[in-house]
XYZ file of C-alpha atoms in Angstrom:
384
model
C -4.788 -55.539 10.190
C -1.735 -58.000 10.579
C -2.049 -61.177 12.552
C 0.250 -60.019 15.077
C -1.824 -56.963 15.652
C -4.885 -58.864 15.917
C -3.320 -61.130 18.714
C -2.179 -58.152 20.713
C -5.123 -56.384 20.366
C -7.171 -59.671 21.627
C -4.998 -59.750 24.688
C -5.370 -56.055 25.874
C -7.111 -56.786 29.202
C -4.523 -59.308 29.973
C -1.713 -57.027 29.344
C -3.346 -54.205 31.556
C -3.494 -57.012 34.180
C 0.005 -57.732 33.938
C 1.266 -54.260 34.542
C -0.554 -54.362 38.069
C 0.846 -57.822 38.765
C 4.478 -56.995 37.912
C 4.411 -53.582 39.676
C 3.222 -54.953 42.791
C 5.679 -57.998 42.712
C 8.611 -55.674 41.962
C 8.114 -53.391 44.857
C 7.689 -56.293 47.405
C 10.652 -58.318 45.993
C 13.156 -55.286 45.366
C 12.461 -54.113 49.178
C 13.053 -57.392 51.020
C 17.125 -57.193 50.832
C 16.820 -53.805 52.118
C 14.651 -54.348 55.011
C 16.218 -57.737 55.962
C 19.682 -55.833 55.885
C 18.392 -53.086 58.014
C 17.204 -55.876 60.539
C 20.853 -57.167 60.813
C 20.239 -60.343 58.890
C 23.357 -61.912 57.215
C 23.943 -61.867 53.467
C 23.739 -65.967 53.440
C 20.517 -65.469 55.516
C 19.010 -63.069 53.119
C 19.838 -65.490 50.355
C 18.305 -68.240 52.017
C 14.894 -66.162 52.642
C 14.703 -65.308 48.954
C 15.452 -68.748 47.739
C 12.125 -69.948 49.693
C 10.360 -67.608 47.071
C 11.803 -69.760 44.415
C 10.895 -73.050 46.331
C 7.485 -72.154 45.963
C 8.213 -71.323 42.438
C 9.119 -74.999 42.083
C 5.887 -76.251 43.862
C 3.939 -74.017 41.653
C 5.397 -75.448 38.413
C 4.570 -79.151 39.692
C 0.767 -78.162 40.842
C -0.619 -74.974 39.877
C -1.469 -76.216 36.127
C -3.972 -78.517 37.874
C -5.871 -75.274 39.165
C -5.651 -73.491 35.881
C -6.973 -76.565 33.792
C -9.695 -77.181 36.210
C -11.274 -73.648 36.596
C -9.933 -71.599 33.768
C -7.317 -68.899 33.261
C -9.525 -65.925 34.576
C -11.109 -67.417 37.711
C -7.275 -68.844 38.524
C -6.055 -65.301 37.962
C -8.388 -64.036 40.881
C -7.381 -66.947 42.941
C -3.711 -66.612 42.731
C -4.029 -62.821 43.008
C -6.098 -62.886 46.140
C -3.641 -65.456 48.002
C -0.597 -63.166 46.828
C -1.943 -59.942 48.254
C -3.056 -61.400 51.497
C 0.520 -62.932 51.836
C 1.862 -59.340 51.205
C -0.327 -57.927 54.104
C 0.728 -60.697 56.478
C 4.303 -59.341 56.354
C 3.369 -56.684 58.557
C 2.188 -58.584 61.594
C 5.441 -60.303 62.428
C 9.176 -59.591 61.652
C 9.938 -63.042 62.541
C 12.419 -64.698 59.822
C 10.732 -68.083 59.828
C 7.448 -66.411 59.380
C 8.699 -64.336 56.282
C 10.335 -67.427 54.934
C 6.919 -69.259 54.883
C 5.204 -66.053 53.493
C 7.935 -65.835 50.734
C 7.179 -69.540 49.750
C 3.724 -68.829 49.072
C 4.227 -65.457 47.328
C 6.625 -67.604 44.937
C 3.732 -70.283 44.280
C 1.380 -67.513 43.336
C 3.672 -65.484 41.298
C 4.954 -68.453 39.001
C 1.432 -69.570 38.681
C 0.809 -66.083 37.122
C 3.706 -66.582 34.881
C 2.559 -69.909 33.825
C -1.060 -68.713 33.217
C -0.110 -65.731 31.382
C 2.601 -67.661 29.242
C 0.412 -70.377 28.119
C -2.347 -67.711 27.287
C -0.084 -65.795 25.233
C 1.383 -68.939 23.443
C -1.952 -70.172 22.662
C -2.699 -66.918 20.708
C 0.605 -66.607 19.101
C 1.677 -68.311 15.889
C 5.617 -69.408 15.198
C 5.996 -66.656 12.680
C 5.361 -63.970 15.235
C 6.129 -65.645 18.579
C 9.088 -64.171 19.332
C 7.619 -60.548 18.736
C 4.464 -61.341 20.929
C 6.910 -62.687 23.870
C 8.813 -59.821 23.399
C 5.942 -57.260 23.839
C 5.130 -59.403 27.053
C 8.580 -58.733 28.246
C 8.183 -55.208 27.355
C 5.279 -54.900 29.586
C 7.116 -56.921 32.311
C 10.083 -54.624 32.529
C 8.196 -51.471 32.185
C 6.017 -52.534 35.059
C 8.879 -53.807 37.123
C 11.041 -50.772 36.668
C 7.939 -48.696 37.662
C 7.481 -50.716 40.678
C 11.195 -50.713 41.750
C 11.217 -46.891 41.604
C 8.830 -46.655 44.048
C 11.483 -47.381 46.650
C 13.256 -44.275 45.996
C 10.517 -42.585 47.613
C 12.017 -43.882 50.998
C 8.724 -45.717 51.674
C 8.564 -47.520 55.151
C 7.784 -51.193 55.042
C 4.167 -50.911 56.009
C 3.523 -48.483 53.063
C 5.335 -50.743 50.807
C 3.305 -53.730 51.886
C 0.042 -51.758 51.502
C 0.808 -50.300 47.918
C 2.150 -53.675 46.757
C -1.074 -55.285 48.026
C -3.176 -52.842 46.367
C -1.373 -53.310 43.074
C -2.062 -56.959 43.027
C -5.604 -56.741 43.694
C -6.152 -54.287 41.069
C -4.880 -56.656 38.581
C -7.962 -58.746 38.629
C -10.217 -55.763 37.655
C -9.435 -55.585 33.651
C -9.985 -59.420 33.159
C -13.359 -59.161 35.001
C -14.478 -55.849 33.532
C -13.318 -56.135 29.834
C -14.453 -58.684 27.590
C -11.666 -61.239 26.524
C -11.536 -64.837 25.371
C -9.550 -67.106 27.350
C -7.906 -70.293 26.202
C -10.261 -73.567 25.939
C -9.612 -75.653 28.861
C -7.576 -78.847 28.209
C -7.802 -82.266 29.748
C -6.506 -82.186 33.363
C -3.137 -83.529 33.827
C -1.920 -85.147 37.114
C 0.159 -83.563 39.236
C 3.613 -84.475 38.480
C 7.476 -83.057 37.829
C 7.410 -81.096 34.740
C 8.897 -83.083 31.590
C 12.082 -80.852 31.567
C 14.227 -83.380 29.490
C 11.428 -83.094 26.657
C 12.691 -79.700 25.995
C 15.528 -79.159 23.422
C 18.924 -78.558 25.284
C 19.307 -74.958 24.304
C 16.109 -73.983 25.648
C 16.648 -75.980 28.830
C 20.018 -74.483 29.627
C 19.030 -70.836 28.452
C 16.022 -70.862 30.804
C 17.889 -72.377 33.810
C 20.651 -69.691 33.403
C 18.018 -66.650 32.873
C 16.392 -67.683 36.097
C 19.697 -67.627 37.967
C 21.031 -64.299 36.255
C 17.501 -62.277 36.237
C 16.265 -63.288 39.857
C 19.830 -63.310 40.981
C 19.799 -59.673 40.233
C 16.336 -58.855 41.581
C 17.217 -60.634 44.685
C 20.821 -59.628 45.445
C 21.727 -56.445 43.691
C 20.270 -54.458 46.242
C 23.179 -55.727 48.450
C 25.778 -55.436 45.664
C 25.105 -51.618 45.673
C 25.046 -51.256 49.544
C 28.357 -53.099 50.129
C 29.898 -50.365 47.925
C 28.810 -47.762 50.332
C 25.884 -46.421 48.318
C 22.531 -45.359 49.802
C 19.340 -47.213 49.547
C 17.965 -44.719 47.015
C 20.681 -45.579 44.655
C 19.598 -49.239 44.740
C 16.479 -48.409 43.047
C 18.227 -46.421 40.535
C 20.595 -49.108 39.732
C 17.977 -51.799 39.235
C 15.760 -49.509 37.361
C 18.765 -48.998 34.685
C 18.912 -52.805 34.300
C 15.272 -53.062 33.917
C 15.089 -50.120 31.407
C 17.808 -51.841 29.402
C 15.786 -55.168 29.268
C 12.803 -53.193 28.282
C 14.486 -51.438 25.544
C 15.903 -54.578 23.933
C 12.736 -56.646 23.818
C 11.211 -56.024 20.575
C 14.582 -55.637 18.758
C 15.631 -58.810 19.970
C 12.341 -60.413 19.082
C 12.727 -58.987 15.615
C 16.231 -60.434 15.389
C 15.273 -64.003 16.776
C 12.021 -64.491 14.292
C 14.652 -63.379 11.345
C 18.022 -65.294 12.309
C 17.046 -67.821 14.773
C 16.962 -68.258 18.749
C 20.412 -69.503 18.762
C 22.272 -66.393 17.387
C 19.989 -64.186 19.466
C 20.745 -66.197 22.560
C 24.750 -65.612 21.865
C 24.316 -61.913 20.948
C 22.499 -61.214 24.137
C 24.857 -63.343 26.391
C 27.828 -61.559 24.754
C 26.551 -58.110 25.446
C 25.944 -59.036 29.069
C 29.355 -60.659 29.530
C 31.099 -57.295 28.278
C 29.350 -55.318 30.804
C 29.875 -57.634 33.775
C 33.577 -57.965 32.820
C 33.980 -54.103 33.074
C 32.068 -54.167 36.566
C 34.364 -56.914 37.706
C 37.616 -55.571 36.416
C 37.260 -51.790 37.374
C 36.144 -49.887 40.524
C 33.745 -47.613 38.750
C 31.588 -44.551 39.674
C 27.779 -44.938 40.244
C 26.896 -43.234 37.015
C 28.975 -45.633 34.961
C 27.738 -48.747 36.768
C 24.208 -47.760 36.005
C 25.042 -47.365 32.363
C 26.735 -50.789 32.418
C 23.383 -52.079 34.253
C 21.461 -50.959 31.545
C 23.741 -53.201 29.048
C 23.446 -55.990 31.448
C 19.799 -55.584 31.278
C 19.951 -55.657 27.267
C 21.594 -58.757 27.495
C 19.967 -60.957 30.101
C 16.467 -59.579 29.939
C 15.457 -61.211 26.680
C 16.871 -64.635 27.581
C 13.741 -66.196 29.055
C 11.418 -65.117 26.253
C 14.086 -66.620 23.672
C 14.141 -69.784 25.868
C 10.451 -69.874 25.800
C 10.205 -69.178 21.832
C 13.012 -71.913 21.239
C 10.969 -74.302 23.223
C 7.480 -73.588 21.528
C 8.884 -73.714 18.068
C 8.753 -77.398 18.403
C 5.094 -77.736 19.908
C 2.830 -79.676 17.408
C 0.149 -80.726 19.896
C -1.801 -77.745 21.397
C -2.849 -79.983 24.330
C 0.396 -79.992 25.574
C 0.895 -76.138 25.778
C 0.747 -75.832 29.334
C 2.868 -78.637 30.149
C 5.476 -77.353 27.775
C 5.243 -73.795 29.400
C 5.536 -74.993 32.742
C 8.509 -77.210 31.906
C 10.183 -74.093 30.928
C 9.187 -72.346 33.648
C 10.381 -75.037 35.877
C 14.104 -74.910 34.543
C 13.717 -71.052 35.076
C 12.461 -71.414 38.720
C 15.254 -74.140 39.588
C 17.904 -71.373 38.611
C 16.224 -68.873 40.657
C 16.105 -71.182 43.519
C 19.840 -71.874 43.502
C 21.092 -68.381 42.922
C 20.057 -66.381 45.829
C 21.894 -68.851 48.139
C 24.987 -69.146 45.873
C 25.179 -65.349 45.683
C 24.868 -64.848 49.390
C 27.606 -67.267 50.042
C 29.929 -65.576 47.371
C 29.122 -62.201 48.588
C 29.821 -63.462 52.272
C 33.232 -64.380 51.130
C 34.324 -62.030 48.206
C 32.057 -59.183 49.172
C 30.294 -57.224 46.164
C 32.879 -58.829 43.846
C 31.028 -62.324 44.370
C 28.224 -60.910 42.405
C 29.990 -60.087 39.198
C 32.044 -63.328 39.548
C 28.890 -65.360 39.471
C 27.729 -63.592 36.264
C 30.937 -63.914 34.691
C 30.790 -67.814 34.931
C 27.359 -67.994 33.980
C 27.097 -65.954 30.913
C 30.525 -67.816 29.568
C 29.058 -71.101 30.130
C 25.908 -70.127 28.169
C 27.798 -68.547 25.164
C 30.228 -71.751 24.883
C 27.158 -74.095 25.231
C 24.920 -72.333 22.648
C 27.889 -72.115 20.006
C 27.603 -75.965 19.449
C 23.801 -75.968 19.040
C 22.003 -75.997 15.781
C 20.280 -72.913 14.686
C 16.644 -73.593 13.574
C 14.457 -70.614 12.187
C 11.132 -72.432 11.599
C 8.999 -75.171 13.449
C 11.533 -77.508 14.836
C 14.147 -77.457 17.328
């Protein structure tokens, strides 16, 4: 059995748990824009509420690692899962925007703690020679579960049904890790609560992670409004979002293989170029819904692998295993910083330019990433 297959087999319980986490996350996140719009909240207000999720994410990257290194990955998974599920259920007791804002902040903290825990676990087991393929399988799992969770919106569930189903999925996620034997990473020496050392990252990993956060979470947070502003129905929102996730899912293993063979830089440029082509057509032409879904698929092919590529680029340079959690939280900090800024920016642009503000933002971000990556060296082995 190859090293890659042994690595994946040893993490089977973790991958099963991921499916429940990401499906529950997708359902609650993709529904918020629709629920708030029906409540009459402005586009800018929706963007601000969504931004609080990523404010919680930033706080998570500064402190959640201390919990993980103190109690271990499996117990931390249970702690964050419990808090996540409780906050989802609490949405049902009040419609006050300030209350939802607080809940979104806590959800963001717990969800990004999940990501930090999962990614440091994966990178602890993976080797440089197969790192992109291992992370690509992680991304495949992410988008498969995310797409499944988002499609539940097409069932026209009321908000209370959404909260109950989402919370149940999150609670189910702890079962595989507690029922199936799995070896968790060895606990490293606890580090102090601090800002992640983002400037220790290589520039391309830093910028790619930041822009991936803006593009991916901007899509999850605001694409529902992009579709609704064009006069389409809420059920079509889930189809449009699923098309993007299907594209991301389809691209992962192929991009991971390309990245391991030709280097992260060229893989990043290739993905960004595909996404730029798709968003350019959406910006320049008023298209039917089916064509827009096809372009959403291509957009997913382009932007879906970017975060895994940034993570692989950063981990290629890691020589001291004791800094694994620190490195991964630094990449996640960049990603969550981009995620924090994007919903508010998109809300403002869409308030002024309507649905075209959404595509304008993507054009600028993708164009910048391509220009930035062109001037960076391509490293195919252990150093960036």
